Tab-separated table of C-alpha atoms and ligand atoms in Angstrom:
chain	number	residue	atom	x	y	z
A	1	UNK	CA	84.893	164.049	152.117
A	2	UNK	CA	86.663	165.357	148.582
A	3	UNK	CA	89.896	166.057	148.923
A	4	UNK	CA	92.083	168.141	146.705
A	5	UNK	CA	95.745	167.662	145.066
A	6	UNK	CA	98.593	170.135	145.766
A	7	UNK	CA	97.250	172.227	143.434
A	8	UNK	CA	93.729	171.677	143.626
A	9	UNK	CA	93.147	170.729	139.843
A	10	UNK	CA	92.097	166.902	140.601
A	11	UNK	CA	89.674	166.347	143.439
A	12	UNK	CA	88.675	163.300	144.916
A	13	UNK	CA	86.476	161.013	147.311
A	14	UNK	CA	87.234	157.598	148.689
A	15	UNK	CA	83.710	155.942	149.325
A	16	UNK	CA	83.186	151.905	149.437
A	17	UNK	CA	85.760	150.862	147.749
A	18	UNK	CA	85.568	153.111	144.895
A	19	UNK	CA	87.889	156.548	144.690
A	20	UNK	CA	86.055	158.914	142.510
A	21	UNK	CA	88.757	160.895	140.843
A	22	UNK	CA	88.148	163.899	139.060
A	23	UNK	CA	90.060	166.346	136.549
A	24	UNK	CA	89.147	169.143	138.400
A	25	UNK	CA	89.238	172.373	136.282
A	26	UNK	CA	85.825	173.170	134.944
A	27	UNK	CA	86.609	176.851	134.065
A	28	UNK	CA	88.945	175.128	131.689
A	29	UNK	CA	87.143	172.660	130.481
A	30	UNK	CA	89.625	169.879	132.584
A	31	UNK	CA	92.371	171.123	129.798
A	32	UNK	CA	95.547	169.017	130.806
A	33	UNK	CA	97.776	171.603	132.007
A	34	UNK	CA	101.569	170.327	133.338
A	35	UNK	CA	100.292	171.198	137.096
A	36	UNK	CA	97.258	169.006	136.120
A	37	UNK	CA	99.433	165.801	135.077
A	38	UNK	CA	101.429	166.397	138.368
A	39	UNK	CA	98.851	166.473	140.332
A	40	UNK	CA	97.374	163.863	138.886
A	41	UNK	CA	99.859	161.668	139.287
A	42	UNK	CA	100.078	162.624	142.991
A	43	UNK	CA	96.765	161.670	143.406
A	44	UNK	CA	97.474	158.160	141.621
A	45	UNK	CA	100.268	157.618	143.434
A	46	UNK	CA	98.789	158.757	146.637
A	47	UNK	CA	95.387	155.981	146.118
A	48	UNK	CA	96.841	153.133	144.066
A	49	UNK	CA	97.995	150.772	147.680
A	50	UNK	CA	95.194	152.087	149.689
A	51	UNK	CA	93.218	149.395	151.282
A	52	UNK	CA	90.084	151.299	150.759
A	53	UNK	CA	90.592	151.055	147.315
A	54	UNK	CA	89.236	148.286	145.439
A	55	UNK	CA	88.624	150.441	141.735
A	56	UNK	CA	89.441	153.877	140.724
A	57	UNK	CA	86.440	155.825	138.680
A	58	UNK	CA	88.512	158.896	136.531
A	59	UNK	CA	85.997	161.238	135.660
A	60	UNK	CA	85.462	165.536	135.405
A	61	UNK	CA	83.746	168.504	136.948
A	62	UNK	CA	81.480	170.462	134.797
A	63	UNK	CA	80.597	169.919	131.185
A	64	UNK	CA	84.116	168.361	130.315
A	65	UNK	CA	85.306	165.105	130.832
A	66	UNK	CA	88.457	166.617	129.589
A	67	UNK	CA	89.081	168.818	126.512
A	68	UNK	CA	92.549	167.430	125.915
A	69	UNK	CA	95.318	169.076	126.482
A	70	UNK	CA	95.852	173.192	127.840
A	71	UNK	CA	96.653	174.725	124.630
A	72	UNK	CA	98.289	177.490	126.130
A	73	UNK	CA	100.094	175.790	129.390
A	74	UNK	CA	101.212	172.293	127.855
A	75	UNK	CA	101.544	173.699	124.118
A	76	UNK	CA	102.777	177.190	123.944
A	77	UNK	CA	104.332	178.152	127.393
A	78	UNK	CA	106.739	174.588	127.309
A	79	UNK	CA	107.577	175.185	124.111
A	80	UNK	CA	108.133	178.650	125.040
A	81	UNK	CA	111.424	176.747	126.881
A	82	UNK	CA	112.583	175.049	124.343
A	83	UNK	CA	112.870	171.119	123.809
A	84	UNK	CA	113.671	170.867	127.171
A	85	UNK	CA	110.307	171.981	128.770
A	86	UNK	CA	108.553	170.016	125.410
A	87	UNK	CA	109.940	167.107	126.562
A	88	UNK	CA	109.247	167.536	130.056
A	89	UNK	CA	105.740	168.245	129.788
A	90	UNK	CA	105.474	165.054	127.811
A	91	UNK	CA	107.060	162.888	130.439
A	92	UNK	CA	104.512	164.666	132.692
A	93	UNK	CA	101.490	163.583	130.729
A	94	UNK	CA	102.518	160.270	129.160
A	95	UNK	CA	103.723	159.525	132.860
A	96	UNK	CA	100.675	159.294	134.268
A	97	UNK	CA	98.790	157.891	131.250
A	98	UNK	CA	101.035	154.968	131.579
A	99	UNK	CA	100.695	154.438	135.488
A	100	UNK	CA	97.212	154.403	134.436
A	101	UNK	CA	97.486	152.013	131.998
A	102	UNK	CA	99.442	149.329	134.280
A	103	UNK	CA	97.512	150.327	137.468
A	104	UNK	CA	97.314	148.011	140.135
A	105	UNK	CA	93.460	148.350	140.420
A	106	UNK	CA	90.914	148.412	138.288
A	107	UNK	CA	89.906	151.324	136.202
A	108	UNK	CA	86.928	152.916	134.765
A	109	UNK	CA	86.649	156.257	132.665
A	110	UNK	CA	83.481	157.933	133.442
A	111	UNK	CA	83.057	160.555	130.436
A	112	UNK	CA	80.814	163.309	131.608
A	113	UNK	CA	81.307	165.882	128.933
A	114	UNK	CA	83.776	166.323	126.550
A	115	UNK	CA	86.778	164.186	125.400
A	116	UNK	CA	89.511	165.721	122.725
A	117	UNK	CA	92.747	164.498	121.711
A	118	UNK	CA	94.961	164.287	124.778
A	119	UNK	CA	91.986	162.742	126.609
A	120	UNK	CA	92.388	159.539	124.713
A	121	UNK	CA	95.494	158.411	126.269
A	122	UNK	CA	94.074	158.553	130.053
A	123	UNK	CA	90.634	157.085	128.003
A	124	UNK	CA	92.530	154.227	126.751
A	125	UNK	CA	94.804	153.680	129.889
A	126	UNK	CA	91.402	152.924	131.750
A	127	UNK	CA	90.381	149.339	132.102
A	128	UNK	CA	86.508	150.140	130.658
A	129	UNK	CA	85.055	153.138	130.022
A	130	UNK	CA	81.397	154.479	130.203
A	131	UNK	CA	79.754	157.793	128.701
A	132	UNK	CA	77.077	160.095	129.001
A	133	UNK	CA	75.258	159.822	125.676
A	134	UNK	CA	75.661	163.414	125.139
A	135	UNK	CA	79.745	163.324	125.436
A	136	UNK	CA	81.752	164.242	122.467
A	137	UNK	CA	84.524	162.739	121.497
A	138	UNK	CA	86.813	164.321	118.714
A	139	UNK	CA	90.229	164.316	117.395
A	140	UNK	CA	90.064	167.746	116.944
A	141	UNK	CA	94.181	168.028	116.492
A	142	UNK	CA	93.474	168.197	112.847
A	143	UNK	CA	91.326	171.211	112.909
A	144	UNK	CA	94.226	173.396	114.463
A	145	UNK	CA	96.945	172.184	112.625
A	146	UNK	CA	98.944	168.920	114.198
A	147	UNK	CA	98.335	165.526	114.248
A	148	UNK	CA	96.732	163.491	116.687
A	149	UNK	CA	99.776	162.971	118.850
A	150	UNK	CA	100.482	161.631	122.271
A	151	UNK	CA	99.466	158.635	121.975
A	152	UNK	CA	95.935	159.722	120.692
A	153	UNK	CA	96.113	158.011	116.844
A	154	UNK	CA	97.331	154.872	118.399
A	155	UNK	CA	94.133	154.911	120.633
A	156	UNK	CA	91.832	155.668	117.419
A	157	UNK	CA	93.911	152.520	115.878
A	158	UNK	CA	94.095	150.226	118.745
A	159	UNK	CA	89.949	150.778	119.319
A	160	UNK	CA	87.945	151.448	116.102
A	161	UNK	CA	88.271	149.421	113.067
A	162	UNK	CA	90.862	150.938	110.525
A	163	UNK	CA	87.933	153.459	108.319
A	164	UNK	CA	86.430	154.705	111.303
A	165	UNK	CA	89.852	155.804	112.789
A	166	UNK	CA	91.541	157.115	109.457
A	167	UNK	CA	88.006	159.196	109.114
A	168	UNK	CA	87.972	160.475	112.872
A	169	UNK	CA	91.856	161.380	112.677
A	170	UNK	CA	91.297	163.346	109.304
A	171	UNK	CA	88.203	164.905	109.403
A	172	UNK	CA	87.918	166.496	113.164
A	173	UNK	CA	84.465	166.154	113.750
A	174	UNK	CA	83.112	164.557	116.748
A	175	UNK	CA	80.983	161.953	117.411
A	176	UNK	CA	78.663	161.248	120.753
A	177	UNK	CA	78.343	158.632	123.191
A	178	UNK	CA	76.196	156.218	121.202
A	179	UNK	CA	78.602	156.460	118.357
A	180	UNK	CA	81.842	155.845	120.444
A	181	UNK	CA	80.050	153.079	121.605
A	182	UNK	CA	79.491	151.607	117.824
A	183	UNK	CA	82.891	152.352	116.858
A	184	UNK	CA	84.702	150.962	119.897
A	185	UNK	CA	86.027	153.755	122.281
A	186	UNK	CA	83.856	152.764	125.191
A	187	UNK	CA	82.073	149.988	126.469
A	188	UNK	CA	78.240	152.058	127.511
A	189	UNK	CA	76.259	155.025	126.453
A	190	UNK	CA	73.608	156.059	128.990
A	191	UNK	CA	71.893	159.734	129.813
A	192	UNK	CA	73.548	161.546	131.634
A	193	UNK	CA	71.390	161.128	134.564
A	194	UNK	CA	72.105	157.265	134.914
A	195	UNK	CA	75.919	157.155	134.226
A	196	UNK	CA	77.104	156.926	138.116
A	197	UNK	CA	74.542	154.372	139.068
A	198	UNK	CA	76.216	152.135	136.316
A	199	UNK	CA	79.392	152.910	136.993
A	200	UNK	CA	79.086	152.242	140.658
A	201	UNK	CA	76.939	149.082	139.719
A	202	UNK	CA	79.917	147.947	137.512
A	203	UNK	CA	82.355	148.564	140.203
A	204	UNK	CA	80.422	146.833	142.890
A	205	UNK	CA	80.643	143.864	140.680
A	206	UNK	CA	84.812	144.554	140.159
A	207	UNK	CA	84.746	144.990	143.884
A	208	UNK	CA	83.478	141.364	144.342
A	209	UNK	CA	86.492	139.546	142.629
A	210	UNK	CA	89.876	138.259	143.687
A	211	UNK	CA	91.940	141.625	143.333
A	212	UNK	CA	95.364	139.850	142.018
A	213	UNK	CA	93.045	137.670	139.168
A	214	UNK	CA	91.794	141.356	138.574
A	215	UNK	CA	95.347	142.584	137.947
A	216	UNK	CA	97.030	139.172	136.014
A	217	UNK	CA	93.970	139.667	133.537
A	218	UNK	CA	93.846	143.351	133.010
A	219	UNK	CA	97.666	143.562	132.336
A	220	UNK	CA	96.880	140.020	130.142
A	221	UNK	CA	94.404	141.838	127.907
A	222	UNK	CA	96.632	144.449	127.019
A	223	UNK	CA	99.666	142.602	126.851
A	224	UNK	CA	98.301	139.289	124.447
A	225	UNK	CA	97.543	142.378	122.119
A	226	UNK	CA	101.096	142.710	120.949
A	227	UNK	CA	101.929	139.333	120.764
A	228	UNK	CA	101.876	136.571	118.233
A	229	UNK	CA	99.553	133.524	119.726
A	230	UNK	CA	102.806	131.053	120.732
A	231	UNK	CA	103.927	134.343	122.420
A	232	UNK	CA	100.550	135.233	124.268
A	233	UNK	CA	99.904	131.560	124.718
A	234	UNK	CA	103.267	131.030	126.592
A	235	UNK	CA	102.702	134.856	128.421
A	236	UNK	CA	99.755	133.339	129.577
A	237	UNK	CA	101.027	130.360	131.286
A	238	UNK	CA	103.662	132.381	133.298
A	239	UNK	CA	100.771	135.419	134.489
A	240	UNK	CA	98.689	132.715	135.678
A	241	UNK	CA	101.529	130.540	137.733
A	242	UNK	CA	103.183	134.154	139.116
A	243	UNK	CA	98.955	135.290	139.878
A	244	UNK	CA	99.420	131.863	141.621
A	245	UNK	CA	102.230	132.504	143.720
A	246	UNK	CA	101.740	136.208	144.360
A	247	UNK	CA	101.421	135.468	148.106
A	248	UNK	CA	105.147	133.683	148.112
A	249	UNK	CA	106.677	134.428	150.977
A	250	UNK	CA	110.296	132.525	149.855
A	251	UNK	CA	111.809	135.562	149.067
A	252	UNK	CA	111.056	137.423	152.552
A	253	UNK	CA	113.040	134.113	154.032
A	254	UNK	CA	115.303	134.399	151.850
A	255	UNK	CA	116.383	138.102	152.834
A	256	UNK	CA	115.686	137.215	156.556
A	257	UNK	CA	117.987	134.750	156.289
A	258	UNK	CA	120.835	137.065	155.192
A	259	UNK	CA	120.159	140.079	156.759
A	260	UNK	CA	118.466	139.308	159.943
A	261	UNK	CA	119.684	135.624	160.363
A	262	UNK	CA	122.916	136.040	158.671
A	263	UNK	CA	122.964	132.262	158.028
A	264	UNK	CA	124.025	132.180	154.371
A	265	UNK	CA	125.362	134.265	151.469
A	266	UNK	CA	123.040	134.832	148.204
A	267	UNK	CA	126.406	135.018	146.338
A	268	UNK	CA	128.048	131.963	147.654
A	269	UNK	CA	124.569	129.490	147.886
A	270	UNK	CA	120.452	129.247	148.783
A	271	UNK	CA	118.429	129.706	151.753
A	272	UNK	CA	117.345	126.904	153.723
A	273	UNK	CA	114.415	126.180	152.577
B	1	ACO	N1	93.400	174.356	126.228
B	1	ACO	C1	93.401	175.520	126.884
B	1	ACO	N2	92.291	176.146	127.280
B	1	ACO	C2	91.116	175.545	127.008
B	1	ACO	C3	91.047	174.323	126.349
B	1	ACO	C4	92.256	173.709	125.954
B	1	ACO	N3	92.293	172.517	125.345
B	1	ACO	N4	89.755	173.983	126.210
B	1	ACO	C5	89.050	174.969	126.791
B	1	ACO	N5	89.872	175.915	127.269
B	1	ACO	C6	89.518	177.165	127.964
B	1	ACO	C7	89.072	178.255	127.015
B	1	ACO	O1	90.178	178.933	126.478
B	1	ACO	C8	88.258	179.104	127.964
B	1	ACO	O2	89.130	179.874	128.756
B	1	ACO	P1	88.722	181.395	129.183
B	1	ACO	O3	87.454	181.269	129.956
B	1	ACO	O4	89.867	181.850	130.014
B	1	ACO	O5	88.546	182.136	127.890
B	1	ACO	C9	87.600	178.091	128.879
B	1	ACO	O6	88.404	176.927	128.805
B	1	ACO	C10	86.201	177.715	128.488
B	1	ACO	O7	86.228	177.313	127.145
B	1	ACO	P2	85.060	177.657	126.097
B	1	ACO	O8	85.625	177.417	124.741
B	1	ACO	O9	84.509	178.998	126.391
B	1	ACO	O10	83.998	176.543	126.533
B	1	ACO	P3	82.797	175.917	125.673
B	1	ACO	O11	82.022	175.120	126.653
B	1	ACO	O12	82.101	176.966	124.880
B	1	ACO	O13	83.492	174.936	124.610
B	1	ACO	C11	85.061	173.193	124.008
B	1	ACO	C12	84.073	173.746	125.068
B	1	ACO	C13	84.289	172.760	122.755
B	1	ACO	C14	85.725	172.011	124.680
B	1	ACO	C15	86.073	174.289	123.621
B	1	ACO	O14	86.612	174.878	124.804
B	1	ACO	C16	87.237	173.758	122.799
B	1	ACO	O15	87.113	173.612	121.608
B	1	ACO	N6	88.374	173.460	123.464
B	1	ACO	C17	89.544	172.924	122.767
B	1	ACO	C18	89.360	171.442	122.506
B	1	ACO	C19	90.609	170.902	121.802
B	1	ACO	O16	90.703	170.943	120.608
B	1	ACO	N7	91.566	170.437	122.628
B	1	ACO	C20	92.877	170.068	122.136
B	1	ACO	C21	92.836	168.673	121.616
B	1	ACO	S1	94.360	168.282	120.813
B	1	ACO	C22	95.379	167.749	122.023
B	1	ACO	O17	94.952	167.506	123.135
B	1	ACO	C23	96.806	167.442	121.699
């Protein structure tokens, strides 16, 4: 059964294993309004620790995946406030791009329709991403006078070689499915027609896997890409032994012991082991 956020501009569906998630404003193209990025990150919040949720599909109603962000709710009325509602707004969106980024289960972006500007930051924040070969993609910031901000320019930078991005950033036209694929924004291009079936194919096979190896690698992949090798090398190590020990239950003595117990003092020695 879909059910709606707060404010009914992300829907979603919870159905083996997989939460469908979708921007939910098709009259709008799925702009990213600031009641948008709320309730999207109610709705994140609300499925990230469900047990029925093994990986989270973001996708859109209508012909837009989503066309960045609301030009007139996230650009003009906040900044109708001052910095103060700028800022907020931003803390809004990059809020829940970030959750995304870090989430505890898998991700997939399932790109529908179209994708502009704002859209890359929840496009990069998912895990792998898959498009309809008719999408469009487009740093369109250019044609109405900013730069690709939020995020978006270090998304063209971080996935496309260093030509392709500079040329997407400064020209403003868009590119389709087949082409994102080439350049590095998503992983698949496939009609329209076929992109759930893959999607849901790909997340049966997520599905399937040790869910805290899923997490330790996910976070690994985009972590090792900021570090030198000795860095990443030693990163590694660590994710690996903590992935190891995830189920630890030391520390849940250790409180007993003082709270429940109250057989020692953290402050004056250690649990008995
Ligand atoms: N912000 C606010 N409203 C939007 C946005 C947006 N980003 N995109 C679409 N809408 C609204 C339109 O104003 C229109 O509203 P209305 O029906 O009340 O007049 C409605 O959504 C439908 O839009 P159309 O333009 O009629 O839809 P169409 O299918 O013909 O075109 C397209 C779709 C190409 C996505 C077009 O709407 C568009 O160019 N949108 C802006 C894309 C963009 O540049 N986004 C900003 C990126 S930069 C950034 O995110 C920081």
């Amino acid at each position: 059964m879909t059910e709606l956020s707060s404010n009914g501009v992300v829907a979603y569906d919870v159905e083996g294993g997989i939460a469908w998630v979708k921007f939910n404003r098709p009259d709008k193209r799925n702009a990213m309004s600031p009641t948008l990025n709320r309730d999207m990150m109610e709705v994140l919040d609300a499925l990230e620790f469900r047990e029925d949720v093994g990986v989270l599909v973001l996708t859109g109603e209508g012909s837009a995946w989503t066309a960045g962000m609301d030009l007139k709710e996230y650009f003009r009325e906040t900044e109708a406030d001052g910095l103060r509602g700028t800022r907020k707004a931003q803390r809004e969106s990059y809020g829940w791009w970030r959750r995304l980024r870090w989430y505890q289960k898998p991700t997939i972006a399932m790109v529908n329709g179209w994708c502009f500007g704002g859209g890359y930051g929840p496009l990069f924040a998912c895990d792998l991403a898959f498009a309809a070969e008719d999408a469009k993609f487009g740093l369109s910031e250019i044609n109405w006078g900013i730069l690709p901000g939020g995020g978006a320019t270090k998304v063209a930078v971080e996935l496309m070689p260093f030509r392709k991005a500079m040329y997407h950033a400064m020209m403003g036209e868009n590119i389709d499915g087949k082409t994102a694929v080439e350049w590095g924004l998503i992983n698949e291009a496939l009609p329209l027609d076929q992109l759930k079936d893959r999607v849901t194919e790909v997340a049966k096979v997520l599905l399937a896997k040790n869910p805290v190896a899923l997490k330790a690698t996910k976070d690994a992949v985009r972590r090792v890409s900021l570090l030198s090798y000795e860095d990443a090398e030693d990163y590694l190590v660590r994710a690996q032994e903590a992935a190891n020990s995830y189920d630890n239950e030391g520390r849940k003595e250790g409180i007993r012991q003082f709270i429940d117990e109250k057989s020692y003092k953290p402050g004056l020695g250690a649990y008995d082991k």
